[in-house]
mmCIF file of C-alpha atoms and ligand atoms in Angstrom:
data_model
loop_
_atom_site.group_PDB
_atom_site.id
_atom_site.type_symbol
_atom_site.label_atom_id
_atom_site.label_comp_id
_atom_site.label_asym_id
_atom_site.label_seq_id
_atom_site.Cartn_x
_atom_site.Cartn_y
_atom_site.Cartn_z
ATOM 1 C CA MET A 255 118.986 85.386 187.235
ATOM 2 C CA SER A 256 118.045 83.298 183.995
ATOM 3 C CA THR A 257 117.491 79.663 184.311
ATOM 4 C CA VAL A 258 117.959 79.305 180.724
ATOM 5 C CA ALA A 259 121.771 77.800 179.530
ATOM 6 C CA SER A 260 123.751 80.360 177.959
ATOM 7 C CA LYS A 261 124.259 79.175 174.145
ATOM 8 C CA GLY A 262 127.483 80.991 174.428
ATOM 9 C CA THR A 263 128.058 85.127 173.590
ATOM 10 C CA ALA A 264 126.486 86.731 170.856
ATOM 11 C CA LEU A 265 128.882 90.085 169.906
ATOM 12 C CA ILE A 266 126.924 92.738 168.050
ATOM 13 C CA THR A 267 128.405 95.686 166.308
ATOM 14 C CA GLY A 268 126.294 98.633 165.960
ATOM 15 C CA SER A 269 123.993 97.717 168.988
ATOM 16 C CA SER A 270 123.550 101.205 170.810
ATOM 17 C CA THR A 271 120.267 101.617 168.726
ATOM 18 C CA GLY A 272 118.105 100.319 165.573
ATOM 19 C CA ILE A 273 118.822 96.898 164.221
ATOM 20 C CA GLY A 274 121.482 95.991 166.602
ATOM 21 C CA ALA A 275 119.729 96.913 169.597
ATOM 22 C CA VAL A 276 116.817 94.687 168.677
ATOM 23 C CA TYR A 277 119.495 91.921 167.542
ATOM 24 C CA ALA A 278 120.650 92.236 171.335
ATOM 25 C CA ASP A 279 117.086 91.990 172.755
ATOM 26 C CA ARG A 280 116.247 88.911 170.552
ATOM 27 C CA LEU A 281 119.356 87.295 171.243
ATOM 28 C CA ALA A 282 119.365 87.557 174.902
ATOM 29 C CA LYS A 283 115.828 86.197 174.646
ATOM 30 C CA ARG A 284 117.186 83.398 173.123
ATOM 31 C CA GLY A 285 119.654 82.637 175.794
ATOM 32 C CA TYR A 286 123.055 84.153 174.592
ATOM 33 C CA ASP A 287 125.007 86.357 176.388
ATOM 34 C CA LEU A 288 125.899 89.413 174.846
ATOM 35 C CA ILE A 289 128.889 91.623 174.129
ATOM 36 C CA LEU A 290 127.277 95.055 172.718
ATOM 37 C CA VAL A 291 129.505 97.260 170.630
ATOM 38 C CA ALA A 292 129.111 100.889 169.362
ATOM 39 C CA ARG A 293 130.652 104.364 170.133
ATOM 40 C CA ASN A 294 127.578 105.505 172.626
ATOM 41 C CA ALA A 295 128.402 104.499 175.945
ATOM 42 C CA GLU A 296 125.352 105.712 177.554
ATOM 43 C CA ARG A 297 122.870 103.999 175.162
ATOM 44 C CA LEU A 298 124.794 101.004 175.363
ATOM 45 C CA ASP A 299 124.657 100.877 179.338
ATOM 46 C CA THR A 300 120.916 101.458 179.143
ATOM 47 C CA LEU A 301 120.404 98.875 176.909
ATOM 48 C CA ALA A 302 122.616 96.758 178.842
ATOM 49 C CA ALA A 303 121.136 97.198 182.081
ATOM 50 C CA ARG A 304 117.479 96.691 180.692
ATOM 51 C CA LEU A 305 118.672 93.222 178.959
ATOM 52 C CA ARG A 306 120.340 92.058 182.207
ATOM 53 C CA ALA A 307 117.239 92.949 184.358
ATOM 54 C CA ASP A 308 114.724 91.439 181.624
ATOM 55 C CA THR A 309 116.519 88.357 180.656
ATOM 56 C CA GLY A 310 119.123 87.468 183.293
ATOM 57 C CA ARG A 311 121.887 86.978 180.860
ATOM 58 C CA SER A 312 125.321 88.526 181.218
ATOM 59 C CA VAL A 313 125.556 91.768 179.076
ATOM 60 C CA THR A 314 128.816 93.526 178.834
ATOM 61 C CA THR A 315 129.616 96.475 176.819
ATOM 62 C CA LEU A 316 132.162 97.463 174.574
ATOM 63 C CA VAL A 317 132.785 101.272 173.578
ATOM 64 C CA ALA A 318 134.444 101.383 170.215
ATOM 65 C CA ASP A 319 134.674 103.464 167.265
ATOM 66 C CA LEU A 320 135.141 100.944 164.613
ATOM 67 C CA ASN A 321 136.726 103.297 162.302
ATOM 68 C CA ASP A 322 139.598 103.774 164.872
ATOM 69 C CA LYS A 323 142.193 101.431 164.229
ATOM 70 C CA THR A 324 143.168 101.061 168.002
ATOM 71 C CA ALA A 325 139.515 100.522 168.851
ATOM 72 C CA LEU A 326 138.848 98.204 166.236
ATOM 73 C CA ALA A 327 141.937 95.835 167.051
ATOM 74 C CA LYS A 328 140.470 95.600 170.859
ATOM 75 C CA VAL A 329 137.434 94.170 169.315
ATOM 76 C CA GLU A 330 139.297 91.887 167.294
ATOM 77 C CA ALA A 331 141.476 90.638 169.977
ATOM 78 C CA VAL A 332 138.201 89.950 171.992
ATOM 79 C CA LEU A 333 136.668 88.032 169.067
ATOM 80 C CA ARG A 334 140.160 86.067 168.898
ATOM 81 C CA GLU A 335 140.629 85.292 172.547
ATOM 82 C CA ASP A 336 136.905 84.990 174.042
ATOM 83 C CA ALA A 337 136.243 81.296 173.545
ATOM 84 C CA SER A 338 132.735 81.930 174.890
ATOM 85 C CA ILE A 339 131.745 83.859 171.718
ATOM 86 C CA SER A 340 129.347 81.611 169.375
ATOM 87 C CA VAL A 341 127.801 84.465 167.273
ATOM 88 C CA LEU A 342 129.171 87.597 165.511
ATOM 89 C CA VAL A 343 126.518 89.991 164.211
ATOM 90 C CA ASN A 344 128.228 92.216 161.802
ATOM 91 C CA ASN A 345 125.583 94.869 161.678
ATOM 92 C CA ALA A 346 127.317 98.497 162.595
ATOM 93 C CA GLY A 347 127.013 100.527 159.219
ATOM 94 C CA VAL A 348 126.355 103.870 157.824
ATOM 95 C CA GLY A 349 124.559 104.845 154.636
ATOM 96 C CA SER A 350 124.206 108.109 152.528
ATOM 97 C CA VAL A 351 121.727 109.458 149.854
ATOM 98 C CA ALA A 352 124.145 111.766 148.185
ATOM 99 C CA SER A 353 125.108 111.423 144.815
ATOM 100 C CA VAL A 354 128.732 111.160 143.528
ATOM 101 C CA LEU A 355 128.833 115.206 142.645
ATOM 102 C CA ASP A 356 127.222 116.083 146.133
ATOM 103 C CA GLY A 357 128.963 113.707 148.099
ATOM 104 C CA ASP A 358 132.452 114.311 150.364
ATOM 105 C CA VAL A 359 135.158 111.813 149.579
ATOM 106 C CA GLU A 360 136.264 111.581 153.165
ATOM 107 C CA THR A 361 132.485 110.593 154.467
ATOM 108 C CA MET A 362 132.854 107.808 151.822
ATOM 109 C CA ASP A 363 136.211 106.780 152.790
ATOM 110 C CA ALA A 364 134.614 106.502 156.558
ATOM 111 C CA MET A 365 131.778 104.539 154.992
ATOM 112 C CA ILE A 366 133.904 102.078 153.510
ATOM 113 C CA GLY A 367 136.113 101.676 156.686
ATOM 114 C CA LEU A 368 133.083 100.705 159.014
ATOM 115 C CA ASN A 369 130.764 98.834 156.349
ATOM 116 C CA ILE A 370 133.589 96.968 154.655
ATOM 117 C CA THR A 371 137.008 96.900 156.193
ATOM 118 C CA ALA A 372 135.752 96.637 160.111
ATOM 119 C CA LEU A 373 133.289 94.020 159.060
ATOM 120 C CA THR A 374 136.050 92.162 157.227
ATOM 121 C CA ARG A 375 138.674 92.491 160.113
ATOM 122 C CA LEU A 376 135.993 91.530 162.627
ATOM 123 C CA THR A 377 135.081 88.183 160.325
ATOM 124 C CA TYR A 378 138.859 87.599 160.023
ATOM 125 C CA ALA A 379 139.496 87.779 163.518
ATOM 126 C CA VAL A 380 136.634 85.241 164.737
ATOM 127 C CA ALA A 381 136.732 82.995 161.610
ATOM 128 C CA PRO A 382 139.727 80.666 162.832
ATOM 129 C CA ALA A 383 138.339 80.593 166.279
ATOM 130 C CA PHE A 384 135.151 79.227 165.090
ATOM 131 C CA VAL A 385 136.715 76.761 162.697
ATOM 132 C CA ALA A 386 139.120 75.475 165.619
ATOM 133 C CA ARG A 387 135.703 74.868 167.539
ATOM 134 C CA GLY A 388 133.713 73.611 164.963
ATOM 135 C CA SER A 389 130.802 75.736 165.446
ATOM 136 C CA GLY A 390 129.764 79.437 165.386
ATOM 137 C CA THR A 391 127.417 81.670 163.344
ATOM 138 C CA ILE A 392 128.517 85.229 161.567
ATOM 139 C CA ILE A 393 125.306 87.271 160.494
ATOM 140 C CA ASN A 394 126.363 89.982 158.248
ATOM 141 C CA ILE A 395 123.909 92.956 157.517
ATOM 142 C CA ALA A 396 123.747 93.914 154.079
ATOM 143 C CA SER A 397 121.042 95.430 152.313
ATOM 144 C CA VAL A 398 118.509 95.004 149.258
ATOM 145 C CA VAL A 399 120.426 97.896 147.653
ATOM 146 C CA GLY A 400 123.439 95.573 147.479
ATOM 147 C CA ILE A 401 121.491 94.346 144.633
ATOM 148 C CA ALA A 402 119.291 97.322 143.722
ATOM 149 C CA VAL A 403 122.488 99.347 143.420
ATOM 150 C CA GLU A 404 121.052 102.467 141.648
ATOM 151 C CA MET A 405 118.764 103.388 144.614
ATOM 152 C CA LEU A 406 121.199 105.079 147.177
ATOM 153 C CA ASN A 407 124.575 106.492 147.525
ATOM 154 C CA GLY A 408 126.861 104.458 145.085
ATOM 155 C CA VAL A 409 129.613 103.914 147.884
ATOM 156 C CA TYR A 410 126.868 102.603 150.202
ATOM 157 C CA SER A 411 125.359 100.226 147.717
ATOM 158 C CA ALA A 412 128.738 98.806 146.654
ATOM 159 C CA SER A 413 129.574 98.263 149.946
ATOM 160 C CA LYS A 414 126.656 96.254 150.462
ATOM 161 C CA SER A 415 127.401 94.541 147.549
ATOM 162 C CA TYR A 416 130.585 93.635 149.202
ATOM 163 C CA VAL A 417 129.064 92.410 152.274
ATOM 164 C CA LEU A 418 126.800 89.877 150.133
ATOM 165 C CA SER A 419 129.550 88.830 147.780
ATOM 166 C CA PHE A 420 131.864 88.279 150.992
ATOM 167 C CA GLY A 421 129.025 86.225 152.373
ATOM 168 C CA HIS A 422 129.001 83.681 149.627
ATOM 169 C CA ALA A 423 133.092 83.423 149.690
ATOM 170 C CA LEU A 424 132.698 82.811 153.492
ATOM 171 C CA GLN A 425 130.160 80.291 152.870
ATOM 172 C CA ARG A 426 132.476 78.497 150.587
ATOM 173 C CA ASP A 427 135.467 78.422 152.986
ATOM 174 C CA LEU A 428 133.697 78.262 156.185
ATOM 175 C CA GLY A 429 130.531 76.447 155.535
ATOM 176 C CA ASP A 430 131.862 72.838 155.696
ATOM 177 C CA LYS A 431 133.770 73.644 158.982
ATOM 178 C CA GLY A 432 130.667 73.906 161.098
ATOM 179 C CA VAL A 433 130.379 77.808 160.706
ATOM 180 C CA ARG A 434 127.027 79.105 159.674
ATOM 181 C CA ILE A 435 126.957 82.315 157.539
ATOM 182 C CA GLN A 436 123.908 84.535 156.926
ATOM 183 C CA SER A 437 123.629 87.689 155.050
ATOM 184 C CA VAL A 438 120.590 89.664 155.995
ATOM 185 C CA LEU A 439 119.262 92.224 153.229
ATOM 186 C CA PRO A 440 116.890 94.621 155.030
ATOM 187 C CA GLY A 441 114.844 96.960 152.776
ATOM 188 C CA ALA A 442 113.982 100.390 154.010
ATOM 189 C CA THR A 443 113.949 99.921 157.906
ATOM 190 C CA ALA A 444 112.571 102.518 160.415
ATOM 191 C CA THR A 445 115.968 103.550 162.518
ATOM 192 C CA GLU A 446 118.121 106.370 162.653
ATOM 193 C CA PHE A 447 120.258 105.166 159.840
ATOM 194 C CA TRP A 448 117.914 107.717 157.727
ATOM 195 C CA ASP A 449 118.818 110.655 159.826
ATOM 196 C CA VAL A 450 122.722 109.949 159.219
ATOM 197 C CA ALA A 451 122.037 108.961 155.481
ATOM 198 C CA GLY A 452 120.333 112.464 154.826
ATOM 199 C CA TYR A 453 116.863 111.574 154.140
ATOM 200 C CA ALA A 454 114.742 111.416 157.344
ATOM 201 C CA PRO A 455 111.114 110.922 155.785
ATOM 202 C CA GLN A 456 112.042 107.743 154.629
ATOM 203 C CA LYS A 457 111.121 106.492 158.437
ATOM 204 C CA GLU A 458 107.530 107.226 157.625
ATOM 205 C CA SER A 459 107.119 105.753 154.516
ATOM 206 C CA PRO A 460 104.526 103.210 153.951
ATOM 207 C CA ILE A 461 107.341 100.822 152.300
ATOM 208 C CA THR A 462 109.292 100.830 155.795
ATOM 209 C CA MET A 463 109.581 97.920 158.021
ATOM 210 C CA SER A 464 109.977 98.079 161.720
ATOM 211 C CA ALA A 465 113.274 96.909 163.233
ATOM 212 C CA SER A 466 111.581 94.793 165.353
ATOM 213 C CA ASP A 467 109.821 93.143 162.148
ATOM 214 C CA LEU A 468 113.094 93.050 160.362
ATOM 215 C CA VAL A 469 115.116 91.444 162.986
ATOM 216 C CA ASP A 470 112.450 88.736 163.842
ATOM 217 C CA ALA A 471 112.078 87.789 160.280
ATOM 218 C CA ALA A 472 115.895 87.565 159.687
ATOM 219 C CA LEU A 473 116.222 85.240 162.660
ATOM 220 C CA ALA A 474 113.359 83.089 161.440
ATOM 221 C CA GLY A 475 115.608 83.057 158.117
ATOM 222 C CA LEU A 476 118.569 81.978 160.391
ATOM 223 C CA ASP A 477 116.493 79.240 161.856
ATOM 224 C CA LEU A 478 115.056 78.232 158.534
ATOM 225 C CA GLY A 479 118.887 77.516 157.510
ATOM 226 C CA GLU A 480 118.951 80.412 154.910
ATOM 227 C CA ARG A 481 122.178 81.675 153.728
ATOM 228 C CA VAL A 482 120.653 84.697 152.572
ATOM 229 C CA THR A 483 117.603 86.360 154.111
ATOM 230 C CA ILE A 484 115.489 89.223 152.484
ATOM 231 C CA PRO A 485 112.827 89.822 154.733
ATOM 232 C CA GLY A 486 111.001 92.247 152.480
ATOM 233 C CA LEU A 487 110.965 90.224 149.413
ATOM 234 C CA HIS A 488 107.530 88.306 149.262
ATOM 235 C CA GLU A 489 108.286 86.336 146.469
ATOM 236 C CA GLY A 490 111.113 84.265 147.482
ATOM 237 C CA GLN A 491 111.666 82.294 144.202
ATOM 238 C CA ALA A 492 112.723 85.527 142.442
ATOM 239 C CA TRP A 493 115.919 85.664 144.663
ATOM 240 C CA ASP A 494 116.203 81.662 143.726
ATOM 241 C CA GLU A 495 116.062 82.419 140.082
ATOM 242 C CA TRP A 496 118.769 85.451 140.420
ATOM 243 C CA GLU A 497 121.339 83.350 142.667
ATOM 244 C CA ALA A 498 120.687 80.555 139.832
ATOM 245 C CA GLY A 499 121.304 82.856 137.076
ATOM 246 C CA ARG A 500 124.689 84.159 138.998
ATOM 247 C CA ARG A 501 125.956 80.583 139.285
ATOM 248 C CA ALA A 502 124.885 79.751 135.859
ATOM 249 C CA ILE A 503 127.116 82.579 134.193
ATOM 250 C CA SER A 504 129.966 81.883 136.885
ATOM 251 C CA GLY A 505 130.575 78.787 134.816
ATOM 252 C CA LYS A 506 130.864 80.437 131.519
ATOM 253 C CA PHE A 507 133.781 82.943 132.281
ATOM 254 C CA GLY A 508 136.917 80.377 131.728
ATOM 255 C CA ASN A 509 137.832 80.910 128.157
ATOM 256 C CA ALA A 510 141.434 81.398 126.724
ATOM 257 C CA ARG A 511 140.034 82.959 123.594
ATOM 258 C CA PRO A 512 137.741 86.227 123.664
ATOM 259 C CA ALA A 513 134.420 85.904 122.619
ATOM 260 C CA ALA A 514 133.597 85.962 118.997
ATOM 261 C CA ARG A 515 131.779 89.219 119.029
ATOM 262 C CA TYR A 516 135.364 90.799 119.750
ATOM 263 C CA LEU A 517 137.623 89.199 117.243
ATOM 264 C CA LYS A 518 137.928 91.039 114.079
HETATM 265 N N1 NAP B 223 117.823 101.095 158.117
HETATM 266 C C1 NAP B 223 117.814 100.828 157.094
HETATM 267 O O1 NAP B 223 116.893 101.238 156.163
HETATM 268 C C2 NAP B 223 118.527 100.043 156.511
HETATM 269 C C3 NAP B 223 118.390 99.178 155.315
HETATM 270 C C4 NAP B 223 119.366 98.213 154.837
HETATM 271 C C5 NAP B 223 120.630 97.931 155.666
HETATM 272 N N2 NAP B 223 120.744 98.695 156.775
HETATM 273 C C6 NAP B 223 121.986 98.104 157.574
HETATM 274 O O2 NAP B 223 121.538 97.814 158.931
HETATM 275 C C7 NAP B 223 122.617 98.060 159.700
HETATM 276 C C8 NAP B 223 122.259 98.830 160.978
HETATM 277 O O3 NAP B 223 121.679 99.840 160.625
HETATM 278 P P1 NAP B 223 120.452 100.575 161.481
HETATM 279 O O4 NAP B 223 119.164 100.772 160.576
HETATM 280 O O5 NAP B 223 120.197 99.898 162.729
HETATM 281 O O6 NAP B 223 121.145 102.113 161.613
HETATM 282 P P2 NAP B 223 121.117 102.781 163.149
HETATM 283 O O7 NAP B 223 119.937 102.878 163.848
HETATM 284 O O8 NAP B 223 121.719 104.386 162.559
HETATM 285 O O9 NAP B 223 122.274 102.263 164.023
HETATM 286 C C9 NAP B 223 123.580 101.907 163.368
HETATM 287 C C10 NAP B 223 124.418 101.482 164.726
HETATM 288 O O10 NAP B 223 125.787 101.625 164.242
HETATM 289 C C11 NAP B 223 126.720 102.190 165.246
HETATM 290 N N3 NAP B 223 127.685 102.844 164.571
HETATM 291 C C12 NAP B 223 127.793 103.481 163.575
HETATM 292 N N4 NAP B 223 128.940 104.094 163.627
HETATM 293 C C13 NAP B 223 129.628 103.330 164.145
HETATM 294 C C14 NAP B 223 130.966 103.317 164.275
HETATM 295 N N5 NAP B 223 132.110 104.151 163.572
HETATM 296 N N6 NAP B 223 131.843 102.357 165.236
HETATM 297 C C15 NAP B 223 130.825 101.846 165.712
HETATM 298 N N7 NAP B 223 129.642 101.678 165.926
HETATM 299 C C16 NAP B 223 128.964 102.606 164.814
HETATM 300 C C17 NAP B 223 125.527 103.059 166.008
HETATM 301 O O11 NAP B 223 126.010 103.328 167.299
HETATM 302 P P3 NAP B 223 126.810 104.347 167.725
HETATM 303 O O12 NAP B 223 126.431 105.697 167.250
HETATM 304 O O13 NAP B 223 126.641 104.462 169.594
HETATM 305 O O14 NAP B 223 128.184 104.130 167.426
HETATM 306 C C18 NAP B 223 124.345 102.339 165.951
HETATM 307 O O15 NAP B 223 124.365 101.300 166.774
HETATM 308 C C19 NAP B 223 123.566 98.946 159.056
HETATM 309 O O16 NAP B 223 124.615 98.150 158.403
HETATM 310 C C20 NAP B 223 122.839 99.378 157.770
HETATM 311 O O17 NAP B 223 123.548 99.596 156.599
HETATM 312 C C21 NAP B 223 119.930 99.463 157.295
#
């Protein structure tokens, strides 16, 4: 058994593989017990057994399709009721490279369900509990395409813009109540995401980061107290400038009269 005192429990969605599985490994090594959520029970069990053996932490699995309302409600109930939960990693997500003309709207609807609706419902489930305890961390996995919105499928990019915007609002609503919010914006990362998204060669591209490097950098950002972490952005001041511009224009919208350029 581990001799390190538990820091509470981290519930990680989409932790059967890819970025979520690396979060599971790193958070267990940091002393968190884990609840691993995804659809593939066999993969979850294999990872859970390895992490129990490697770290001595308590690791439980929760098989759930987060696009299924009943299954999602069970995960929401766990977040509301398990007082040991101190971290939620909203990581499960799918993408696509299809254009509007190639894409199937049912696939897009399911993407919205997972990337937006599930993430939102899970956050709403845990936020009151974190506020009541005066502590907790919510890590939302967005994407650089939430800003660079023309790069991939439009629904995917827009879903990640939502995650980033929602993170800003969560910061406003929960940030002074002991709850830490971090939005993580990965660039291309070498995971099965690209097989699902329809462009497998991206995994071999020279600009593609390993999931291990991505998560280690994201956790370093969390340790630095960052609200938004973009592991692949070397010019960190570029984010500061972007964010300063957004905040500056936000203060200019409130006028009862239309702008002079629209007045005839
Ligand atoms: N890879 C990239 O280049 C990249 C870049 C930017 C952002 N991201 C974001 O990073 C996050 C993790 O992606 P990844 O790269 O690690 O992809 P991945 O390797 O494909 O992993 C996705 C995870 O989500 C789970 N999942 C998928 N559909 C689900 C559903 N309906 N219900 C529950 N779990 C589901 C998968 O497990 P099961 O199949 O077992 O359910 C898997 O554990 C996503 O939000 C993605 O948008 C990835």
